[in-house]
Coordinates of C-alpha atoms in Angstrom, one line a residue:
Chain Q
M1 CA 158.4 145.7 236.5
T2 CA 159.2 142.3 235.0
E3 CA 162.2 141.9 232.7
A4 CA 159.8 141.2 229.8
M5 CA 158.0 144.4 230.5
N6 CA 161.4 146.2 230.6
V7 CA 162.3 144.9 227.2
V8 CA 159.0 145.8 225.7
T9 CA 159.2 149.3 227.2
R10 CA 162.7 149.8 225.7
A11 CA 161.5 148.6 222.3
I12 CA 158.5 150.9 222.3
M13 CA 160.7 153.9 223.1
G14 CA 163.1 152.8 220.3
I15 CA 160.2 152.8 217.8
R16 CA 158.6 156.0 219.2
P17 CA 161.3 158.1 220.9
D18 CA 158.7 160.7 221.8
L19 CA 157.1 158.2 224.2
G20 CA 160.4 158.0 226.0
E21 CA 159.6 161.4 227.5
Y22 CA 156.7 159.8 229.4
P23 CA 157.9 156.3 230.2
A24 CA 155.2 156.0 232.9
A25 CA 152.6 156.0 230.2
I26 CA 153.9 152.7 228.9
S27 CA 152.0 150.5 231.3
R28 CA 150.6 147.1 231.0
D29 CA 147.1 148.5 230.5
A30 CA 148.1 151.0 227.9
A31 CA 146.4 150.5 224.5
I32 CA 148.8 150.1 221.6
F33 CA 146.6 151.7 218.9
Y34 CA 143.6 153.3 220.4
A35 CA 141.7 153.1 223.7
A36 CA 138.6 151.1 224.2
D37 CA 137.4 153.5 226.8
P38 CA 138.2 157.2 227.4
D39 CA 140.0 156.5 230.7
Q40 CA 142.4 153.9 229.3
P41 CA 146.0 155.2 228.6
V42 CA 146.9 154.9 224.9
L43 CA 150.3 154.9 223.1
G44 CA 148.8 155.7 219.7
L45 CA 151.2 153.6 217.6
D46 CA 150.2 153.3 213.9
S47 CA 150.0 149.9 212.2
M48 CA 153.5 150.3 210.7
E49 CA 155.0 151.1 214.1
A50 CA 153.2 148.1 215.6
L51 CA 154.7 145.8 213.0
E52 CA 158.1 147.3 213.7
L53 CA 157.6 146.7 217.4
I54 CA 156.7 143.1 216.9
A55 CA 159.7 142.6 214.6
V56 CA 162.1 144.0 217.3
L57 CA 160.5 142.0 220.0
E58 CA 160.6 138.8 218.0
Q59 CA 164.3 139.4 217.7
E60 CA 164.7 140.2 221.4
F61 CA 162.7 137.2 222.7
G62 CA 163.6 134.7 220.0
V63 CA 159.9 134.2 219.3
R64 CA 158.1 134.2 216.0
L65 CA 154.5 135.0 216.3
A66 CA 153.9 133.5 212.9
D67 CA 155.0 130.2 214.3
T68 CA 152.3 130.5 217.1
S69 CA 148.6 130.7 217.1
I70 CA 148.8 134.4 218.3
R71 CA 147.6 137.0 215.8
I72 CA 148.9 140.5 215.8
A73 CA 145.3 141.7 215.6
D74 CA 144.7 140.1 219.0
L75 CA 147.4 142.2 220.7
H76 CA 145.5 145.3 222.1
T77 CA 147.5 146.4 225.1
V78 CA 151.2 146.5 226.1
G79 CA 150.3 143.7 228.6
D80 CA 149.1 141.5 225.7
V81 CA 152.4 142.1 223.9
V82 CA 154.4 141.2 227.0
D83 CA 152.5 138.1 227.6
A84 CA 152.7 137.0 223.9
M85 CA 156.4 137.5 223.8
S86 CA 157.1 135.8 227.1
G87 CA 155.0 132.9 226.2
T88 CA 152.4 133.3 228.9
R89 CA 149.5 133.8 226.4
Chain K
M1 CA 130.8 172.8 169.4
I2 CA 134.4 171.6 169.9
F3 CA 136.4 173.0 172.7
T4 CA 140.2 173.0 172.4
A5 CA 142.0 173.4 175.7
A6 CA 144.9 175.8 175.7
R7 CA 148.3 174.1 176.0
N8 CA 150.3 175.3 178.9
R9 CA 154.1 175.8 178.4
V10 CA 156.0 173.4 180.6
L11 CA 159.1 174.7 182.3
V12 CA 161.7 173.0 184.3
T13 CA 162.1 174.9 187.6
G14 CA 163.9 172.5 189.9
I15 CA 166.5 169.7 189.8
G16 CA 167.6 167.1 192.3
V17 CA 170.2 164.4 191.7
E18 CA 171.9 161.5 193.4
S19 CA 174.4 160.1 191.0
C20 CA 177.8 158.4 190.9
A21 CA 179.2 161.7 189.7
G22 CA 177.9 163.6 192.7
G23 CA 174.8 164.8 194.5
T24 CA 174.4 168.2 192.9
P25 CA 173.7 169.3 189.3
D26 CA 176.9 171.2 189.3
E27 CA 179.0 168.1 190.3
L28 CA 177.2 166.0 187.6
W29 CA 177.8 168.7 185.0
A30 CA 181.5 169.0 186.0
A31 CA 181.9 165.3 185.2
L32 CA 179.8 165.3 182.1
S33 CA 181.3 168.4 180.6
A34 CA 184.9 167.3 181.2
G35 CA 184.2 163.7 180.0
R36 CA 185.5 162.5 183.3
P37 CA 184.0 159.0 184.0
A38 CA 182.6 158.4 187.5
I39 CA 182.9 154.7 187.2
S40 CA 184.7 152.7 189.9
P41 CA 185.4 149.1 190.8
L42 CA 182.5 147.3 192.4
E43 CA 182.9 145.6 195.8
L44 CA 180.9 142.4 195.3
E45 CA 180.5 139.5 197.8
E46 CA 181.1 137.0 195.0
P47 CA 183.1 137.4 191.8
L48 CA 181.1 138.2 188.7
P49 CA 182.2 138.9 185.1
C50 CA 181.0 142.5 185.7
R51 CA 183.5 144.3 188.0
V52 CA 182.9 148.0 187.5
G53 CA 179.9 150.3 188.0
G54 CA 178.6 153.7 188.9
V55 CA 178.2 153.8 192.7
V56 CA 176.5 156.7 194.5
K57 CA 179.2 157.2 197.1
D58 CA 179.0 158.9 200.5
F59 CA 175.2 158.8 200.3
D60 CA 173.7 158.8 203.8
P61 CA 169.9 158.6 203.9
R62 CA 169.9 160.1 207.4
D63 CA 170.8 163.4 205.8
H64 CA 167.4 163.4 204.2
M65 CA 165.0 161.2 206.2
S66 CA 164.0 160.5 209.7
A67 CA 165.4 157.5 211.5
Q68 CA 162.0 155.8 211.2
Q69 CA 162.0 156.4 207.4
V70 CA 165.5 155.1 207.0
R71 CA 164.6 151.9 209.0
R72 CA 161.6 151.2 206.8
T73 CA 163.0 151.9 203.3
S74 CA 165.4 150.3 200.9
R75 CA 168.0 152.0 198.8
F76 CA 165.9 152.8 195.7
Q77 CA 163.4 154.5 197.9
Q78 CA 166.0 156.4 199.8
L79 CA 167.7 157.6 196.6
L80 CA 164.5 158.9 195.1
F81 CA 163.4 160.5 198.4
A82 CA 166.7 162.4 198.5
A83 CA 166.5 163.6 194.9
A84 CA 162.9 164.7 195.3
A85 CA 163.7 166.7 198.4
K86 CA 166.6 168.4 196.6
A87 CA 164.4 169.2 193.6
R88 CA 161.7 170.6 195.8
A89 CA 164.2 172.8 197.6
D90 CA 165.9 173.9 194.4
A91 CA 162.6 175.0 193.0
G92 CA 161.6 176.7 196.2
L93 CA 158.2 175.0 196.3
R94 CA 156.1 175.9 199.3
T95 CA 153.0 173.9 198.4
P96 CA 152.6 170.3 197.4
P97 CA 153.1 169.4 193.8
G98 CA 149.9 168.3 192.0
A99 CA 151.2 165.0 190.7
L100 CA 154.2 162.8 190.7
Y101 CA 155.5 160.5 187.9
V102 CA 158.4 158.1 188.6
G103 CA 160.2 155.7 186.4
T104 CA 162.0 152.6 187.7
G105 CA 163.1 149.5 186.0
G106 CA 163.3 147.1 188.9
G107 CA 162.1 148.9 191.9
G108 CA 163.3 147.0 195.0
L109 CA 164.5 143.9 193.1
D110 CA 167.5 143.8 195.4
E111 CA 165.1 143.5 198.4
T112 CA 163.3 140.6 196.7
A113 CA 166.6 138.7 196.6
R114 CA 167.2 139.3 200.3
L115 CA 163.8 138.1 201.3
V116 CA 164.1 134.9 199.2
T117 CA 167.5 134.2 200.8
V118 CA 166.0 134.4 204.2
L119 CA 162.9 132.4 203.1
R120 CA 165.1 129.5 201.8
R121 CA 167.5 129.6 204.7
D122 CA 165.4 130.3 207.8
G123 CA 161.7 129.9 206.7
W124 CA 159.0 132.4 205.9
S125 CA 158.4 133.5 209.4
R126 CA 161.9 134.9 209.6
M127 CA 161.5 137.2 206.6
N128 CA 161.5 141.0 207.2
R129 CA 157.9 141.9 208.3
L130 CA 158.2 145.2 206.3
G131 CA 160.0 143.6 203.4
L132 CA 157.1 143.9 201.0
L133 CA 157.1 147.7 201.5
R134 CA 160.8 147.8 200.6
L135 CA 160.5 146.1 197.2
L136 CA 157.2 147.2 195.5
P137 CA 158.2 149.5 192.7
N138 CA 155.5 152.1 193.6
Q139 CA 156.7 152.4 197.1
A140 CA 159.4 155.0 196.3
A141 CA 156.8 157.3 194.7
G142 CA 154.4 156.6 197.5
L143 CA 157.0 157.6 200.0
V144 CA 157.7 160.9 198.3
A145 CA 154.0 161.6 197.9
Q146 CA 153.5 161.0 201.6
E147 CA 156.4 163.3 202.5
L148 CA 155.4 166.1 200.1
G149 CA 151.6 165.7 200.4
V150 CA 151.0 164.9 196.7
T151 CA 147.3 163.8 196.6
G152 CA 146.9 163.9 192.8
P153 CA 148.1 161.3 190.3
V154 CA 151.1 159.4 191.7
L155 CA 152.2 157.0 189.0
T156 CA 155.1 154.6 188.7
L157 CA 156.1 153.7 185.2
S158 CA 158.2 150.7 184.4
T159 CA 159.4 150.6 180.8
A160 CA 162.9 149.3 181.5
C161 CA 165.6 151.8 180.5
A162 CA 163.0 154.2 179.1
S163 CA 161.1 154.4 182.4
S164 CA 161.9 157.9 183.5
T165 CA 162.0 159.3 180.0
D166 CA 158.4 158.2 179.9
A167 CA 157.8 159.8 183.3
I168 CA 158.9 163.1 181.9
G169 CA 156.4 162.7 179.0
A170 CA 153.6 161.9 181.4
G171 CA 154.5 164.8 183.6
M172 CA 154.7 167.2 180.7
R173 CA 151.3 166.2 179.5
A174 CA 149.8 166.7 183.0
V175 CA 151.1 170.3 183.1
R176 CA 150.4 171.0 179.5
D177 CA 146.9 169.8 179.7
G178 CA 146.2 171.6 183.0
T179 CA 145.9 168.5 185.2
A180 CA 148.4 170.2 187.6
D181 CA 150.4 173.4 187.7
V182 CA 153.4 171.8 189.3
V183 CA 154.5 168.1 189.0
L184 CA 157.6 166.2 189.9
V185 CA 159.0 163.7 187.4
G186 CA 161.7 161.3 188.6
G187 CA 163.7 158.2 187.9
V188 CA 165.5 155.8 190.2
E189 CA 167.4 152.6 190.1
S190 CA 169.4 150.6 192.6
W191 CA 170.6 147.5 190.8
L192 CA 174.2 147.0 191.9
D193 CA 173.3 143.8 193.8
L194 CA 174.5 140.3 193.0
P195 CA 171.3 138.8 191.6
C196 CA 170.7 141.8 189.2
L197 CA 174.3 142.0 188.0
A198 CA 174.5 138.2 187.6
S199 CA 171.2 138.2 185.6
F200 CA 172.5 140.9 183.3
S201 CA 175.9 139.2 183.1
L202 CA 174.2 135.9 182.0
L203 CA 172.7 137.9 179.1
D204 CA 176.2 139.0 178.2
A205 CA 174.9 142.6 178.5
L206 CA 177.5 144.0 180.9
S207 CA 181.0 145.2 180.3
Q208 CA 183.6 142.7 181.6
R209 CA 186.5 145.1 181.8
P210 CA 188.7 144.7 184.8
A211 CA 188.5 146.9 187.8
A212 CA 191.7 148.7 186.8
E213 CA 189.9 149.8 183.6
A214 CA 186.8 151.2 185.3
A215 CA 187.1 154.7 183.9
S216 CA 187.4 153.4 180.3
A217 CA 184.8 150.6 180.5
S218 CA 181.8 152.6 179.2
R219 CA 182.6 153.5 175.6
P220 CA 179.5 154.1 173.5
F221 CA 179.9 154.0 169.8
D222 CA 183.5 152.9 170.2
R223 CA 184.8 149.9 168.3
D224 CA 186.1 148.3 171.5
R225 CA 182.9 148.6 173.6
D226 CA 181.8 145.4 175.3
G227 CA 178.6 146.1 177.1
M228 CA 176.8 148.3 179.6
V229 CA 178.4 149.6 182.7
P230 CA 175.7 149.4 185.5
A231 CA 175.1 152.4 187.7
E232 CA 172.7 153.4 190.4
G233 CA 171.1 156.8 190.9
A234 CA 168.1 159.0 191.0
A235 CA 167.0 162.3 189.6
V236 CA 163.9 164.4 189.9
L237 CA 162.8 167.5 187.9
V238 CA 160.1 170.0 188.9
L239 CA 157.9 170.7 185.9
E240 CA 155.8 173.8 186.1
S241 CA 153.3 175.7 184.0
E242 CA 154.7 179.0 182.8
R243 CA 151.9 180.8 184.6
S244 CA 152.9 179.3 187.9
A245 CA 156.6 179.8 187.4
L246 CA 156.1 183.5 186.5
R247 CA 153.9 184.0 189.5
R248 CA 156.5 182.5 191.8
G249 CA 159.5 184.1 190.1
A250 CA 161.0 180.6 189.7
T251 CA 164.4 180.0 188.1
V252 CA 163.9 178.3 184.7
Y253 CA 166.3 175.6 183.5
G254 CA 164.5 174.9 180.3
E255 CA 161.3 173.9 178.7
V256 CA 159.8 170.5 177.9
L257 CA 158.5 170.9 174.4
G258 CA 157.3 167.5 173.4
A259 CA 157.5 163.7 174.0
A260 CA 156.7 160.4 172.5
S261 CA 156.8 156.7 173.3
T262 CA 156.6 153.7 171.1
C263 CA 157.4 150.0 171.1
D264 CA 159.5 148.0 168.7
A265 CA 157.2 145.0 169.1
H266 CA 160.1 142.9 167.9
H267 CA 162.2 141.2 170.6
P268 CA 162.4 140.9 174.4
L269 CA 165.9 142.3 174.5
A270 CA 167.3 143.3 171.2
P271 CA 166.3 146.6 169.4
R272 CA 165.2 146.6 165.8
A273 CA 168.5 146.7 163.9
D274 CA 167.1 149.2 161.4
G275 CA 166.1 151.6 164.1
S276 CA 162.9 152.3 162.3
V277 CA 160.5 152.5 165.3
A278 CA 163.1 154.3 167.4
A279 CA 163.4 156.9 164.6
R280 CA 159.6 157.3 164.6
T281 CA 159.8 158.0 168.3
I282 CA 162.2 160.9 167.7
E283 CA 160.0 162.2 164.9
L284 CA 156.9 162.0 166.9
A285 CA 158.5 163.8 169.9
C286 CA 159.6 166.6 167.6
A287 CA 156.1 166.7 166.0
D288 CA 154.6 166.9 169.5
A289 CA 156.9 169.9 170.1
G290 CA 155.8 171.4 166.8
L291 CA 159.3 171.3 165.4
D292 CA 161.0 169.8 162.4
T293 CA 163.9 167.4 163.4
A294 CA 166.2 169.8 161.6
A295 CA 165.7 172.3 164.4
V296 CA 167.4 170.0 166.9
D297 CA 170.9 171.1 168.0
L298 CA 171.8 168.3 170.4
V299 CA 170.9 164.6 170.7
S300 CA 171.6 163.1 174.1
A301 CA 171.9 159.5 173.0
H302 CA 170.9 156.4 174.8
G303 CA 174.4 155.1 174.0
T304 CA 174.6 152.0 176.1
S305 CA 178.0 150.9 174.9
T306 CA 176.5 147.5 173.8
P307 CA 177.3 146.4 170.2
L308 CA 173.6 146.1 169.3
N309 CA 172.2 149.3 170.8
D310 CA 174.8 151.7 169.4
L311 CA 174.5 150.5 165.9
A312 CA 170.7 150.5 165.9
E313 CA 170.6 153.9 167.6
T314 CA 172.9 155.3 164.9
E315 CA 170.5 154.0 162.3
A316 CA 167.6 155.5 164.1
I317 CA 169.3 158.9 164.2
K318 CA 170.0 158.8 160.5
L319 CA 166.4 157.9 159.7
A320 CA 164.9 160.5 162.0
F321 CA 167.2 163.4 161.1
G322 CA 168.0 162.7 157.5
P323 CA 170.8 164.8 156.2
H324 CA 170.8 166.7 159.5
A325 CA 172.1 163.6 161.2
R326 CA 175.5 164.4 159.9
R327 CA 175.4 167.9 161.4
V328 CA 173.6 167.5 164.7
A329 CA 175.8 167.2 167.8
I330 CA 175.4 163.9 169.7
T331 CA 176.6 163.1 173.2
A332 CA 176.5 159.8 175.1
P333 CA 176.3 160.5 178.9
K334 CA 176.6 156.9 179.9
S335 CA 180.2 157.1 178.9
V336 CA 180.6 159.2 182.1
I337 CA 177.9 158.0 184.5
G338 CA 177.2 154.5 183.3
H339 CA 173.7 153.0 182.8
S340 CA 171.3 153.8 185.6
C341 CA 168.5 151.9 183.8
G342 CA 165.1 153.4 185.0
A343 CA 166.8 156.5 186.3
C344 CA 168.8 157.4 183.2
G345 CA 166.1 159.3 181.4
V346 CA 165.8 162.0 184.0
L347 CA 169.4 161.9 185.1
E348 CA 170.6 162.4 181.6
S349 CA 168.0 165.1 181.0
V350 CA 169.7 167.1 183.7
G351 CA 172.8 166.9 181.6
V352 CA 170.8 168.2 178.6
L353 CA 169.3 171.1 180.6
L354 CA 172.8 172.1 181.9
A355 CA 174.3 171.7 178.4
M356 CA 171.7 174.2 177.1
R357 CA 172.4 176.6 180.0
E358 CA 176.2 176.4 179.6
K359 CA 176.0 176.4 175.8
Y360 CA 178.4 173.5 175.7
V361 CA 178.2 170.0 174.1
P362 CA 179.6 167.5 176.6
P363 CA 181.8 164.9 175.1
T364 CA 181.3 161.1 174.7
A365 CA 184.2 159.9 176.9
N366 CA 186.3 157.0 175.7
L367 CA 185.3 157.3 172.1
E368 CA 188.8 156.8 170.8
N369 CA 188.3 154.3 168.0
P370 CA 184.8 154.8 166.4
D371 CA 183.0 151.8 165.2
P372 CA 182.8 152.0 161.4
G373 CA 179.1 151.4 161.7
C374 CA 178.8 154.4 164.1
D375 CA 179.7 157.2 161.8
L376 CA 178.0 160.3 163.2
D377 CA 179.4 163.2 165.3
Y378 CA 179.2 161.8 168.8
T379 CA 181.5 164.6 170.1
P380 CA 184.4 162.2 170.9
V381 CA 186.5 162.7 174.0
V382 CA 186.4 166.5 173.9
G383 CA 183.4 168.8 174.3
R384 CA 182.8 172.0 172.5
P385 CA 181.0 175.3 173.0
A386 CA 177.7 175.6 171.0
A387 CA 174.4 177.4 171.1
I388 CA 171.8 174.7 172.0
N389 CA 168.2 175.9 171.6
V390 CA 166.6 172.5 171.1
A391 CA 167.7 169.1 172.3
V392 CA 166.4 165.6 172.2
K393 CA 166.9 163.1 175.1
Q394 CA 166.2 159.6 173.9
N395 CA 166.2 156.3 175.7
F396 CA 165.4 152.7 174.6
G397 CA 164.8 149.7 176.8
F398 CA 164.4 146.0 177.0
G399 CA 161.0 145.0 175.6
G400 CA 161.4 147.3 172.7
Q401 CA 160.6 150.4 174.7
N402 CA 161.4 153.7 172.9
S403 CA 161.0 157.1 174.5
A404 CA 162.1 160.6 173.5
V405 CA 161.7 164.0 175.0
V406 CA 162.4 167.4 173.3
F407 CA 163.8 170.2 175.5
G408 CA 164.0 173.9 174.7
S409 CA 166.5 176.3 176.2
A410 CA 165.4 178.7 178.9

C-alpha cells in the first residue's frame, strides 16, 4: 500500500469510524458513493462525508482541488481520490 | 355554508434551555427569581467598548451530538440542537413533532466573518468546504428537523429581537388551527463574536461598562443604563394540543393563549417614541387570547437597558393597559440574562412560565435609580410572591418589529 493510500484510508476511517472495522474494504477499487456494478466494493459515503473527506485530504496533501482542473464529481473510487491528491491524475 | 374550525387549546409541555444562567429551567429560574445577574467579562481577541456579556459556559456540544454533527456545525446550530433535545426529553415525546418554528436574528453571522477572513487572507479555495452549512440561518432548524424527523413545516423566522417571540406565535397557530398536534418553537443566537459586537458597538447600542461591573451592566429602566448587554443562548418549548397532552399524560407548564405581531414602519433601529404600535401589539395579542388587558397579572418586558427602548416600552405599556399599567407587575429578565437577541423571546418565556408555576414575580435586577420617564412597577431589585394567571411576554426588534405572546397558567 502506498503512503498516499495509507493517508486516504486513515482519512476515510476518521470520517466514517464504522468502516474502520473493515479496513480491507477500503481498496483502490472501492466506490466512494455507490457501485457501478454489483461486484464492486462500495464505501457508501454520502455527499457530505465525501466533502469532509476531500477537505481533510486537501489539508493532509497540501492540495486544493479548486485550484486544479479536477472536479469532485469525477472522483468515483478510492483510487481516483488517491491519484487526485498525489498529483498523478 | 361557513365552516368554523374548532380552536385547539395550546399547552406548553416541554422546556429546553441553554443560557448564561444555566442549562436547565431550574438554574435559569434560580437566577431570575433571585435577581442574580449571569453576566461576566468577555474574553475578546481585540479590545472593544463592549466588555461584558452573557456567555453559555461549560457547554460541550459532544454531550448532545455525534462527533460528525459537532464537526459540521457552528455554535448557533449546536445551542439550538441541545435545547431542542432537552425540550423533547422533558416533554417525553416519543414521536416526531409535526412542525418546528425557530427564531434567530443573525443565524451563523459569526461563521460568515470567519469565511471572509480566510477568503481575504488565503483565497477562496481555502475556505471551509462546509462553511455555507454553518452560516445559513435555517440550518439550525434543519439540523433539529433531521434529528427529530420533523417532516411538516420547518420555518426559520428572522425578525431581529422579536424572532423567537414570533416563532411562538407561529407555533401556537399551527397547534390551535390543527396543522399539528405537537410543535417545537425555539430561539437561538450566538453573537458574541468580534464583528457582531463591533457592529453593535458602532451603533452605540451596547453597554460600555468595565469588566469589573459585569453584574451591574444590564439595568433596564434605570437612570444609569447605558445599552444592551449581549448574550448568547437558545431555548425551545414544546407546544401541544390539549387533546394530545391529555392522551399522553404530559406535564403542563402553561398555556399559550394568544399572540400578535406588528411593525412600527418607522425607523431601521429606533422604536416609535410614543410606543403606539407596540401598544397595539399587546392589545392585539390580548384580543387574540380573548382577554381584556386588565386581566394581565405580569408583563415580561423587552427591557433592553437602552435609553430609547425602555422609555418607548414604558409608553407602550401605559397605552396598552391604561390605568391597569400602574397596577400590573413588570419584570425585565435581561437585567439577569442579558440580551440574547433572536433567542430572547423563548428564553424569557421560560421565565414567564416558571413565574406562573412558582407564583412569584422575579425582580428587575440593578434597578436602583429609576429613570423619571420609567415610572411603572418594574419590580425593582427584589421579587415578590403573587398569583399570576395571565402574563404577557413582549419583545421588540430592529426594523420596528413588535411581537407579544399571552400565556395562561397551568
